[in-house]
Amino acid sequence: MASKTKSKIKSEWNLGQLYKSANDPQIDKDLDVAEKAYGIFAKKYSKNTKYLTSEDGLVKAMKEYEALSELPASKSAFFLHLAGDLNSFDEKIKSKANLVSQRLQKIGNTVMFFDLNLSKISTKQQMVFLKSKKLQKYNYHLKKIFENSKFLLTEPEEKILSLKSLTSSSMWTKAVGSIKSKQTVEHKGKKISIPEAESLVRQLPTQKERLELQNKVMDSYYSIAEIAESELNAIVTDKKINDELRGFKEAYDSTILSYDNDSKTVLSLIKTVTDNFKISKKFYEVKSRMLGVNKLYYADRSVPVGKTSSKYSYEDSYNILLELFSRTDPKFGEILKTFVLNGQIDAFPKVGKRGGAYCSPHHNAPTFVMLNHTDSMNSLSTFAHEMGHAIHSEFTKSQPVFYNDYSMSTAEVASTLFEYFLFYDLFEKMSDEEKIVALHDKIQDDVSTVFRQIACFNFELEMHNTIRKNGNMSKEELAMTMNKHMKSYMGDVNFGDKDGYFFVGWPHLRFFFYVYSYAFGQLTSKVLYQKYKEDKSYIEKIKQFLSTGSSMSPEDTFKAIGLDLRNPEFWKNGMKEIENDIKLLEKLVSKSAKK
Ligand SMILES: [Zn+2]
């Protein structure tokens, strides 16, 4: 558990560089300044509409609009979210955060008309603005506004849809989530929660025990399947209505648009991965041999094949990453060093601190990284992952304010790339026995991030299309369809009818098609790593990608460094890496069997 040893390097956030506390009067002062500036802007441009018809008018308005975004308005919400994550018991922070977010919402609403008016100008006028040299800097930003405008309704209609989404969607998923969180199963005379039981299934030593506990979890899901059936039918139908009103054709179109991807790329990714499910099937074949079982059950899918004994304290981890990052590119090392010195990493688990790990960037404040380091190999790998996000964020800060964030689909490219830098570096130095365990774990992670998520996408698509066509899908149909798609990527694995009721608890299904971004990120970073391995000077191209932010679409970002994501060969190259890893694993296993 928590590492009690005090580390010699800084291991706590210094949030004082943002505000002194939740009571700091500077919070309200900053909001007052923003409120005033937004108000002046709104008053000016709700009357003066020259920006809708003249290049010079728009340049002037965009400059002022950009200046608004640079005000530290949302810095207060950023600070309170970080402070709240460190101390979930502090009610003062919670109430202040609520008040601040209400104020920010109002401030944002005052200028909502600006983008909306821009989105309504004629196609002819749009072309004039997009061709304008004076507006070059804002070109991609405007292009996105115009593209989105095709699917926007009028302002009052937008308001109704947004208000109604609470009752027709989010309250449904919240209800099922809360019912699920109260479910328990009995294990060895003790009542345990579903997440606890699910993680325990992975650790039980025999297939019989795993199957027994898995069935209890599925029984519990089955007992609430009726309500989850109603929930999914309701939210999918609600989405169908919205899509029809807005003019989206396919169920996945709005997700792809919101991640700045184009359909051709995403469909090529889905098809290429689906056509290559033989790779993940091969993995489960090898895994079943390694576990010494006749046939795997669905419950066996994440069982480890051994343990790694290596321990990495936070300080060790820092030193390993600092040496590795500096060797890869001096700038990477510098960023890590500054983060530690400046108190931008909170390393250890603490009472009241939230679990998990994340990186939280802000355009006019330092980036903060949260870890819950427990001295394991996994913790070290998570550290590398989050620093990948952090380094991406720091490079992106070179962009103007409209472009200094990044799409969901490129976020995970950076983080997994830094994980690969670490993995292959450590792998070289391992014994054959350690290599088997580490490589198995890595392939398992790849399989669930790439193949499982795409199988999930295929399930979602069938669910949406069936409900659109037939009006409803029963829980039995949902369960059967779930099993069908899970089988499609796992191959010759035993599935019980109950296993399909996993649909009740899978949160991803409620976010509609976002799962493709996992496969997108993982396969792209595999190709980047491969290029880097072949030629170390490719790091310059990687830095170019890291600096692009959202100034171009993900497709164009990678095209600029010579990668064509619209071509299926690109995705095949990424998968080839996983295939090679599986071959290497087989070789290591048979070598160790001969000993
Ligand atoms: Zn991540």
XYZ file of C-alpha atoms and ligand atoms in Angstrom:
596
model
C 0.000 0.000 0.000
C 1.058 3.568 0.652
C 4.756 4.090 0.756
C 5.471 5.394 4.243
C 9.067 6.314 3.533
C 9.452 10.019 3.063
C 11.006 10.722 -0.285
C 13.908 13.090 -0.588
C 12.369 14.819 -3.570
C 9.270 16.992 -3.469
C 6.198 14.786 -3.612
C 3.311 17.155 -2.949
C 1.434 19.731 -4.956
C 2.146 23.357 -4.239
C -1.293 24.774 -5.064
C -0.272 28.038 -3.383
C 1.084 29.153 -6.747
C -2.573 29.365 -7.905
C -4.438 30.693 -4.845
C -3.783 30.680 -1.103
C -6.974 28.774 -0.207
C -10.647 28.456 -1.093
C -11.159 31.684 0.893
C -8.527 33.641 -1.028
C -10.241 36.952 -2.014
C -8.209 36.872 -5.244
C -10.630 34.179 -6.561
C -13.551 36.595 -6.593
C -11.368 39.453 -7.783
C -10.345 37.395 -10.838
C -13.972 36.508 -11.514
C -15.033 40.158 -11.182
C -12.441 41.185 -13.764
C -13.617 38.461 -16.146
C -17.281 39.282 -15.623
C -16.645 42.920 -16.471
C -14.558 42.135 -19.569
C -17.065 39.586 -20.898
C -19.880 42.032 -20.259
C -18.130 44.808 -22.219
C -17.447 42.416 -25.101
C -21.061 41.178 -25.143
C -22.485 44.688 -25.105
C -20.196 45.776 -27.921
C -20.695 42.870 -30.313
C -24.351 42.185 -29.782
C -24.894 45.635 -31.376
C -21.922 45.930 -33.693
C -22.292 43.031 -36.159
C -19.648 44.232 -38.598
C -17.615 41.157 -37.711
C -20.141 39.005 -39.563
C -19.576 40.767 -42.877
C -16.075 42.257 -42.916
C -12.624 40.691 -42.675
C -11.203 43.629 -40.711
C -14.212 43.599 -38.399
C -13.723 39.902 -37.687
C -9.961 40.217 -37.135
C -10.604 42.908 -34.526
C -13.364 40.928 -32.809
C -11.310 37.705 -32.793
C -8.385 39.513 -31.160
C -10.663 40.764 -28.399
C -12.324 37.371 -28.060
C -8.898 35.744 -27.752
C -7.956 38.219 -25.020
C -11.046 37.141 -23.050
C -9.913 33.506 -23.185
C -6.561 34.548 -21.782
C -8.103 36.023 -18.611
C -7.584 33.824 -15.541
C -11.357 33.269 -15.104
C -11.396 29.474 -15.110
C -8.154 29.304 -13.090
C -10.287 29.468 -9.935
C -12.341 26.419 -10.971
C -9.082 24.661 -11.884
C -7.640 25.384 -8.440
C -10.787 24.248 -6.598
C -10.984 21.012 -8.585
C -7.373 20.183 -7.693
C -7.776 21.201 -4.051
C -10.982 19.155 -3.817
C -9.235 16.071 -5.203
C -6.598 16.353 -2.481
C -9.179 16.667 0.252
C -12.603 15.247 -0.497
C -13.766 15.904 3.088
C -13.384 19.672 2.814
C -16.933 20.993 2.453
C -15.714 24.593 2.080
C -13.927 23.733 -1.139
C -17.014 21.944 -2.462
C -19.387 24.843 -1.827
C -16.925 27.382 -3.213
C -16.449 25.190 -6.314
C -20.234 25.111 -6.872
C -20.537 28.880 -6.571
C -17.586 29.485 -8.872
C -18.872 27.090 -11.517
C -22.277 28.804 -11.511
C -20.598 32.183 -11.976
C -18.395 30.838 -14.767
C -21.406 29.320 -16.534
C -23.112 32.725 -16.514
C -19.960 34.481 -17.695
C -19.629 31.972 -20.571
C -23.288 32.355 -21.533
C -22.917 36.099 -22.058
C -20.731 35.517 -25.142
C -22.450 32.374 -26.468
C -24.113 34.487 -29.172
C -20.721 35.256 -30.752
C -19.877 31.756 -32.072
C -23.542 31.064 -32.774
C -23.889 34.206 -34.944
C -20.684 33.307 -36.760
C -21.976 29.803 -37.422
C -25.072 31.235 -39.102
C -23.378 33.347 -41.799
C -23.871 32.363 -45.451
C -21.647 29.739 -47.072
C -20.413 32.419 -49.427
C -19.284 34.646 -46.545
C -17.689 31.619 -44.841
C -15.563 31.033 -47.948
C -14.429 34.675 -47.948
C -13.306 34.388 -44.311
C -11.606 31.018 -44.833
C -9.619 32.348 -47.793
C -8.633 35.549 -45.990
C -4.906 36.086 -45.341
C -5.672 38.466 -42.484
C -7.647 35.712 -40.729
C -4.980 33.029 -41.323
C -4.312 32.641 -37.597
C -7.991 31.884 -36.916
C -8.537 29.761 -40.029
C -8.843 26.329 -38.433
C -10.860 27.695 -35.499
C -13.357 29.273 -37.931
C -13.440 26.165 -40.103
C -14.507 24.116 -37.081
C -17.229 26.624 -36.168
C -18.575 26.483 -39.747
C -18.439 22.677 -39.866
C -20.307 22.363 -36.574
C -22.841 24.949 -37.674
C -24.442 22.482 -40.092
C -25.656 20.511 -37.091
C -26.701 23.406 -34.844
C -30.311 24.378 -34.217
C -31.570 27.820 -33.224
C -30.555 29.284 -29.842
C -33.884 28.559 -28.081
C -33.923 25.021 -29.521
C -30.359 24.427 -28.335
C -31.378 25.606 -24.862
C -34.349 23.220 -24.757
C -32.233 20.250 -25.874
C -29.580 21.013 -23.300
C -32.103 21.350 -20.464
C -34.043 18.241 -21.514
C -30.902 16.091 -21.741
C -30.899 15.973 -17.960
C -34.188 14.085 -17.737
C -33.926 11.996 -20.891
C -30.328 10.900 -20.546
C -28.073 11.789 -17.629
C -30.640 11.077 -14.872
C -31.151 7.602 -16.371
C -27.450 6.704 -16.391
C -27.002 8.193 -12.942
C -29.838 6.027 -11.599
C -28.396 2.809 -13.041
C -24.919 3.756 -11.817
C -26.222 4.334 -8.332
C -28.248 1.078 -8.273
C -25.144 -0.765 -9.488
C -22.944 0.794 -6.812
C -25.258 -0.558 -4.086
C -25.076 -4.163 -5.353
C -22.952 -6.630 -3.415
C -21.964 -10.270 -3.861
C -21.019 -12.780 -1.203
C -17.496 -14.109 -1.237
C -16.140 -16.372 1.529
C -18.892 -15.231 3.897
C -18.224 -11.539 3.251
C -20.281 -9.058 1.274
C -18.158 -7.222 -1.273
C -18.929 -4.550 -3.866
C -19.087 -5.305 -7.606
C -15.838 -3.467 -8.503
C -14.080 -5.298 -5.668
C -15.443 -8.640 -6.877
C -14.476 -7.887 -10.481
C -10.898 -7.132 -9.519
C -10.791 -10.182 -7.234
C -11.858 -12.473 -10.121
C -8.516 -11.631 -11.762
C -6.543 -12.687 -8.701
C -8.153 -16.025 -7.819
C -5.781 -18.948 -8.426
C -8.094 -21.566 -10.004
C -10.473 -21.470 -12.922
C -13.220 -22.978 -10.758
C -12.995 -20.175 -8.175
C -12.875 -17.482 -10.861
C -15.914 -18.891 -12.600
C -17.849 -19.080 -9.355
C -17.231 -15.438 -8.434
C -17.749 -14.230 -12.017
C -21.167 -15.939 -12.062
C -22.121 -14.189 -8.845
C -21.221 -10.837 -10.396
C -23.244 -11.663 -13.505
C -26.211 -12.800 -11.354
C -26.080 -9.450 -9.665
C -26.022 -7.658 -13.040
C -28.889 -9.874 -14.212
C -30.964 -8.874 -11.200
C -30.888 -5.215 -12.324
C -30.858 -5.865 -16.095
C -34.475 -4.804 -16.518
C -33.717 -1.232 -15.449
C -30.499 -1.123 -17.519
C -32.538 -2.305 -20.525
C -34.946 0.621 -20.057
C -32.044 3.006 -19.516
C -30.142 2.006 -22.674
C -33.282 2.039 -24.821
C -34.153 5.482 -23.470
C -30.765 7.119 -23.946
C -30.186 5.531 -27.364
C -33.627 6.688 -28.542
C -32.980 10.154 -27.100
C -29.751 10.288 -29.096
C -31.590 9.114 -32.207
C -34.075 11.995 -31.832
C -31.251 14.526 -31.342
C -29.305 13.139 -34.312
C -32.376 13.377 -36.540
C -33.093 16.944 -35.453
C -29.489 17.954 -36.055
C -29.112 16.025 -39.295
C -26.472 13.477 -38.282
C -26.821 10.378 -40.439
C -24.914 7.659 -38.622
C -24.972 7.100 -34.866
C -21.193 7.649 -34.587
C -21.055 10.855 -36.695
C -21.361 13.331 -33.818
C -18.583 11.663 -31.795
C -16.207 11.673 -34.765
C -16.958 15.350 -35.414
C -16.383 16.291 -31.779
C -12.933 14.612 -31.811
C -11.986 16.516 -35.025
C -11.495 13.231 -36.883
C -12.869 12.404 -40.295
C -15.178 9.424 -40.849
C -12.948 7.879 -43.477
C -10.064 7.526 -41.001
C -12.201 6.156 -38.200
C -14.067 3.682 -40.405
C -10.775 2.488 -41.832
C -9.488 1.972 -38.266
C -12.609 0.013 -37.263
C -12.572 -2.178 -40.356
C -8.831 -2.906 -40.280
C -8.861 -3.873 -36.597
C -12.020 -5.984 -37.012
C -10.492 -7.759 -40.018
C -7.506 -8.612 -37.829
C -9.232 -10.064 -34.778
C -7.121 -13.153 -35.522
C -4.287 -11.365 -33.674
C -6.191 -11.069 -30.381
C -7.541 -14.618 -30.818
C -3.964 -15.833 -31.153
C -3.067 -14.079 -27.888
C -5.804 -15.884 -25.947
C -4.629 -19.182 -27.457
C -1.102 -18.546 -26.163
C -2.451 -17.342 -22.818
C -4.544 -20.482 -22.355
C -1.391 -22.605 -22.929
C 0.559 -20.465 -20.453
C -2.126 -20.926 -17.795
C -2.223 -24.655 -18.524
C -5.997 -24.792 -19.037
C -7.915 -26.641 -21.761
C -9.974 -23.654 -22.675
C -10.224 -20.138 -21.273
C -13.418 -18.856 -19.738
C -14.450 -15.208 -20.174
C -13.632 -14.809 -16.464
C -9.990 -15.739 -17.185
C -9.364 -12.877 -19.575
C -7.277 -10.665 -17.256
C -5.643 -13.308 -15.065
C -1.891 -12.736 -14.643
C 0.599 -15.416 -15.683
C 3.115 -14.552 -12.976
C 4.308 -11.778 -10.696
C 6.992 -9.179 -11.112
C 8.900 -8.753 -7.878
C 10.722 -5.533 -8.765
C 9.925 -2.572 -6.514
C 10.249 1.039 -7.576
C 10.002 3.714 -4.895
C 8.807 7.143 -6.034
C 12.361 8.416 -5.900
C 13.676 5.444 -7.927
C 10.901 5.998 -10.450
C 11.771 9.673 -10.740
C 15.443 8.887 -11.295
C 14.685 6.203 -13.888
C 12.372 8.529 -15.817
C 14.679 11.530 -15.509
C 17.603 9.584 -16.992
C 15.417 8.046 -19.723
C 13.602 11.280 -20.664
C 16.840 13.316 -20.735
C 18.444 10.687 -22.958
C 15.422 10.729 -25.311
C 15.327 14.528 -25.510
C 16.845 17.066 -23.068
C 13.594 19.096 -23.068
C 11.628 16.061 -21.759
C 14.031 15.676 -18.843
C 13.885 19.375 -18.060
C 10.085 19.326 -17.903
C 10.061 16.413 -15.440
C 12.690 18.103 -13.272
C 10.759 21.388 -13.185
C 7.527 19.588 -12.325
C 9.082 18.020 -9.240
C 10.952 21.138 -8.107
C 7.909 23.317 -8.610
C 5.481 21.037 -6.698
C 3.396 20.042 -9.727
C 3.281 16.301 -8.900
C 1.345 14.841 -5.967
C 2.795 11.370 -5.587
C 1.378 9.307 -2.724
C -2.029 7.948 -1.644
C -3.497 9.841 1.322
C -6.710 9.725 3.315
C -9.260 11.936 1.589
C -7.276 12.111 -1.664
C -9.016 10.673 -4.701
C -7.707 7.484 -6.296
C -6.210 6.923 -9.735
C -3.909 9.182 -11.702
C -4.343 12.088 -14.084
C -2.710 15.087 -15.674
C -4.594 18.373 -15.547
C -3.387 21.213 -17.784
C -4.631 24.801 -17.849
C -3.778 27.463 -20.405
C -2.733 30.139 -17.918
C -1.534 28.100 -14.960
C 1.035 25.342 -14.399
C 0.045 21.765 -15.346
C -0.542 19.405 -12.386
C -0.044 15.627 -12.254
C -1.756 13.391 -9.704
C -0.372 9.949 -8.881
C -1.083 7.352 -6.228
C 2.330 5.718 -6.261
C 2.627 2.310 -4.555
C 6.181 1.236 -5.526
C 4.974 -1.235 -8.185
C 6.029 -1.566 -11.807
C 2.492 -0.458 -12.633
C 2.960 2.776 -10.662
C 6.179 3.518 -12.517
C 4.431 2.939 -15.823
C 1.537 5.210 -14.799
C 4.085 7.912 -13.879
C 5.525 7.673 -17.422
C 1.979 7.763 -18.903
C 0.908 10.878 -17.006
C 4.217 12.624 -17.749
C 3.517 11.877 -21.430
C 0.287 13.897 -21.080
C 2.163 16.580 -19.129
C 4.953 16.923 -21.712
C 2.324 17.048 -24.480
C 0.561 19.850 -22.569
C 3.790 21.828 -22.072
C 4.722 21.582 -25.767
C 1.189 22.581 -26.754
C 1.494 25.782 -24.716
C 3.513 27.242 -27.597
C 0.198 27.516 -29.502
C -2.174 30.514 -29.270
C -5.022 30.123 -26.800
C -7.549 28.697 -29.311
C -5.204 25.831 -30.133
C -3.427 24.984 -26.899
C -5.449 21.886 -26.098
C -5.713 18.606 -27.991
C -8.306 16.159 -29.299
C -9.329 13.090 -27.262
C -7.889 10.943 -30.022
C -4.367 12.434 -29.867
C -4.201 12.700 -26.060
C -3.539 9.002 -25.610
C -0.952 8.954 -28.425
C 1.431 11.027 -26.308
C 0.844 9.206 -23.030
C 1.195 5.670 -24.405
C 4.266 6.706 -26.399
C 6.051 7.621 -23.152
C 4.932 4.307 -21.675
C 6.628 2.554 -24.607
C 9.844 4.517 -24.117
C 9.909 3.171 -20.562
C 8.734 -0.363 -21.310
C 11.319 -1.191 -23.964
C 14.074 0.421 -21.926
C 13.299 -1.742 -18.866
C 12.594 -4.823 -20.990
C 16.147 -4.911 -22.350
C 17.520 -5.308 -18.833
C 15.145 -8.067 -17.629
C 15.794 -11.797 -17.157
C 13.866 -14.160 -19.483
C 11.429 -15.064 -16.695
C 10.672 -11.411 -15.966
C 10.369 -10.721 -19.684
C 7.612 -13.336 -20.040
C 5.458 -11.747 -17.330
C 6.089 -8.170 -18.467
C 5.517 -8.905 -22.146
C 2.325 -10.854 -21.420
C 0.969 -7.944 -19.371
C 1.841 -5.469 -22.094
C 0.182 -7.504 -24.862
C -2.874 -8.008 -22.657
C -3.089 -4.252 -22.246
C -2.741 -3.743 -26.024
C -5.421 -6.352 -26.717
C -7.920 -4.722 -24.382
C -7.106 -1.211 -25.573
C -7.217 -1.991 -29.284
C -9.287 -5.122 -30.056
C -11.676 -5.135 -27.103
C -12.565 -1.453 -27.574
C -13.213 -1.936 -31.282
C -15.380 -4.992 -30.477
C -17.219 -2.670 -28.074
C -17.629 -0.105 -30.882
C -19.124 -2.842 -33.092
C -21.513 -3.808 -30.280
C -22.556 -0.185 -29.814
C -23.186 0.236 -33.515
C -25.399 -2.863 -33.619
C -27.285 -1.671 -30.527
C -27.914 1.805 -31.976
C -28.902 0.498 -35.418
C -31.234 -2.174 -33.998
C -33.001 0.251 -31.673
C -33.262 2.791 -34.512
C -34.797 0.152 -36.759
C -36.932 -1.961 -34.391
C -37.708 0.635 -31.728
C -36.395 -1.481 -28.855
C -33.883 -4.111 -27.758
C -34.680 -6.559 -24.933
C -32.159 -7.400 -22.214
C -31.845 -10.915 -23.663
C -31.007 -9.472 -27.089
C -28.524 -7.029 -25.546
C -26.787 -9.846 -23.646
C -26.660 -12.122 -26.685
C -25.284 -9.346 -28.887
C -22.666 -8.494 -26.245
C -21.452 -12.125 -26.142
C -21.362 -12.279 -29.929
C -19.043 -9.270 -30.160
C -16.811 -10.311 -27.271
C -16.427 -13.757 -28.876
C -15.553 -12.096 -32.174
C -12.236 -10.788 -30.827
C -11.473 -13.492 -28.226
C -12.087 -16.582 -30.347
C -12.267 -20.048 -28.827
C -13.188 -18.998 -25.292
C -16.064 -20.355 -23.175
C -18.907 -17.867 -22.725
C -21.906 -18.455 -20.462
C -25.239 -16.857 -21.414
C -24.958 -14.750 -18.264
C -21.624 -13.228 -19.338
C -23.461 -11.041 -21.834
C -25.117 -9.163 -18.963
C -21.833 -7.313 -18.651
C -23.671 -4.656 -20.697
C -25.426 -3.611 -17.473
C -22.194 -2.370 -15.891
C -20.017 -1.236 -18.783
C -19.853 2.586 -18.446
C -18.312 3.062 -21.950
C -21.604 2.165 -23.638
C -23.141 5.289 -22.118
C -20.620 7.622 -23.796
C -21.467 6.573 -27.360
C -18.543 5.438 -29.529
C -15.773 7.217 -27.644
C -13.996 3.831 -27.298
C -12.424 4.171 -30.744
C -10.147 6.894 -29.371
C -8.342 4.265 -27.241
C -7.478 2.111 -30.261
C -6.635 5.232 -32.267
C -4.123 6.414 -29.646
C -2.508 3.055 -28.937
C -1.947 2.070 -32.583
C -0.693 5.519 -33.594
C 1.847 5.613 -30.770
C 3.028 2.126 -31.771
C 3.832 3.411 -35.249
C 5.555 6.503 -33.793
C 7.658 4.341 -31.490
C 8.597 2.036 -34.369
C 9.729 5.002 -36.478
C 11.758 6.325 -33.544
C 13.392 2.932 -32.969
C 14.485 2.761 -36.615
C 15.832 6.300 -36.616
C 16.444 8.250 -33.418
C 16.304 11.582 -35.260
C 12.554 10.941 -35.668
C 12.269 12.506 -32.197
C 12.164 15.887 -33.982
C 8.964 14.797 -35.778
C 7.538 13.525 -32.493
C 8.219 16.950 -30.959
C 6.491 18.552 -33.927
C 3.405 16.414 -33.211
C 3.559 17.317 -29.496
C 3.635 21.032 -30.352
C 0.706 21.020 -32.796
C -2.098 21.149 -30.207
C -5.481 21.568 -31.823
C -4.257 23.865 -34.609
C -4.950 21.062 -37.144
C -7.078 17.918 -37.254
C -5.384 14.767 -35.873
C -5.198 13.439 -39.457
C -3.362 16.549 -40.695
C -1.143 16.649 -37.596
C 0.229 13.205 -38.443
C 0.240 13.838 -42.180
C 2.625 16.726 -41.475
C 5.108 14.209 -40.065
C 4.676 11.749 -42.923
C 1.967 9.403 -41.592
C -1.211 8.705 -43.547
C -3.959 7.693 -41.102
C -6.527 7.554 -43.886
C -4.683 4.573 -45.369
C -5.549 1.161 -43.810
C -1.851 0.206 -44.091
C -1.126 2.647 -41.271
C -3.332 0.731 -38.811
C -1.971 -2.582 -40.103
C 1.550 -1.405 -39.246
C 0.463 -0.661 -35.692
C -1.090 -4.095 -35.315
C 1.982 -5.763 -36.801
C 3.820 -4.606 -33.658
C 1.356 -6.457 -31.425
C 1.656 -9.544 -33.633
C 5.449 -9.443 -33.314
C 5.191 -9.139 -29.533
C 2.958 -12.244 -29.438
C 5.527 -14.163 -31.513
C 8.295 -13.070 -29.146
C 6.201 -14.144 -26.150
C 5.684 -17.622 -27.679
C 9.409 -17.896 -28.290
C 10.288 -16.931 -24.712
C 7.709 -19.351 -23.310
C 8.957 -22.312 -25.346
C 12.568 -21.437 -24.490
C 11.775 -21.442 -20.774
C 9.840 -24.764 -21.095
C 12.962 -26.431 -22.521
C 15.031 -25.456 -19.479
Zn -4.127 8.859 -20.355
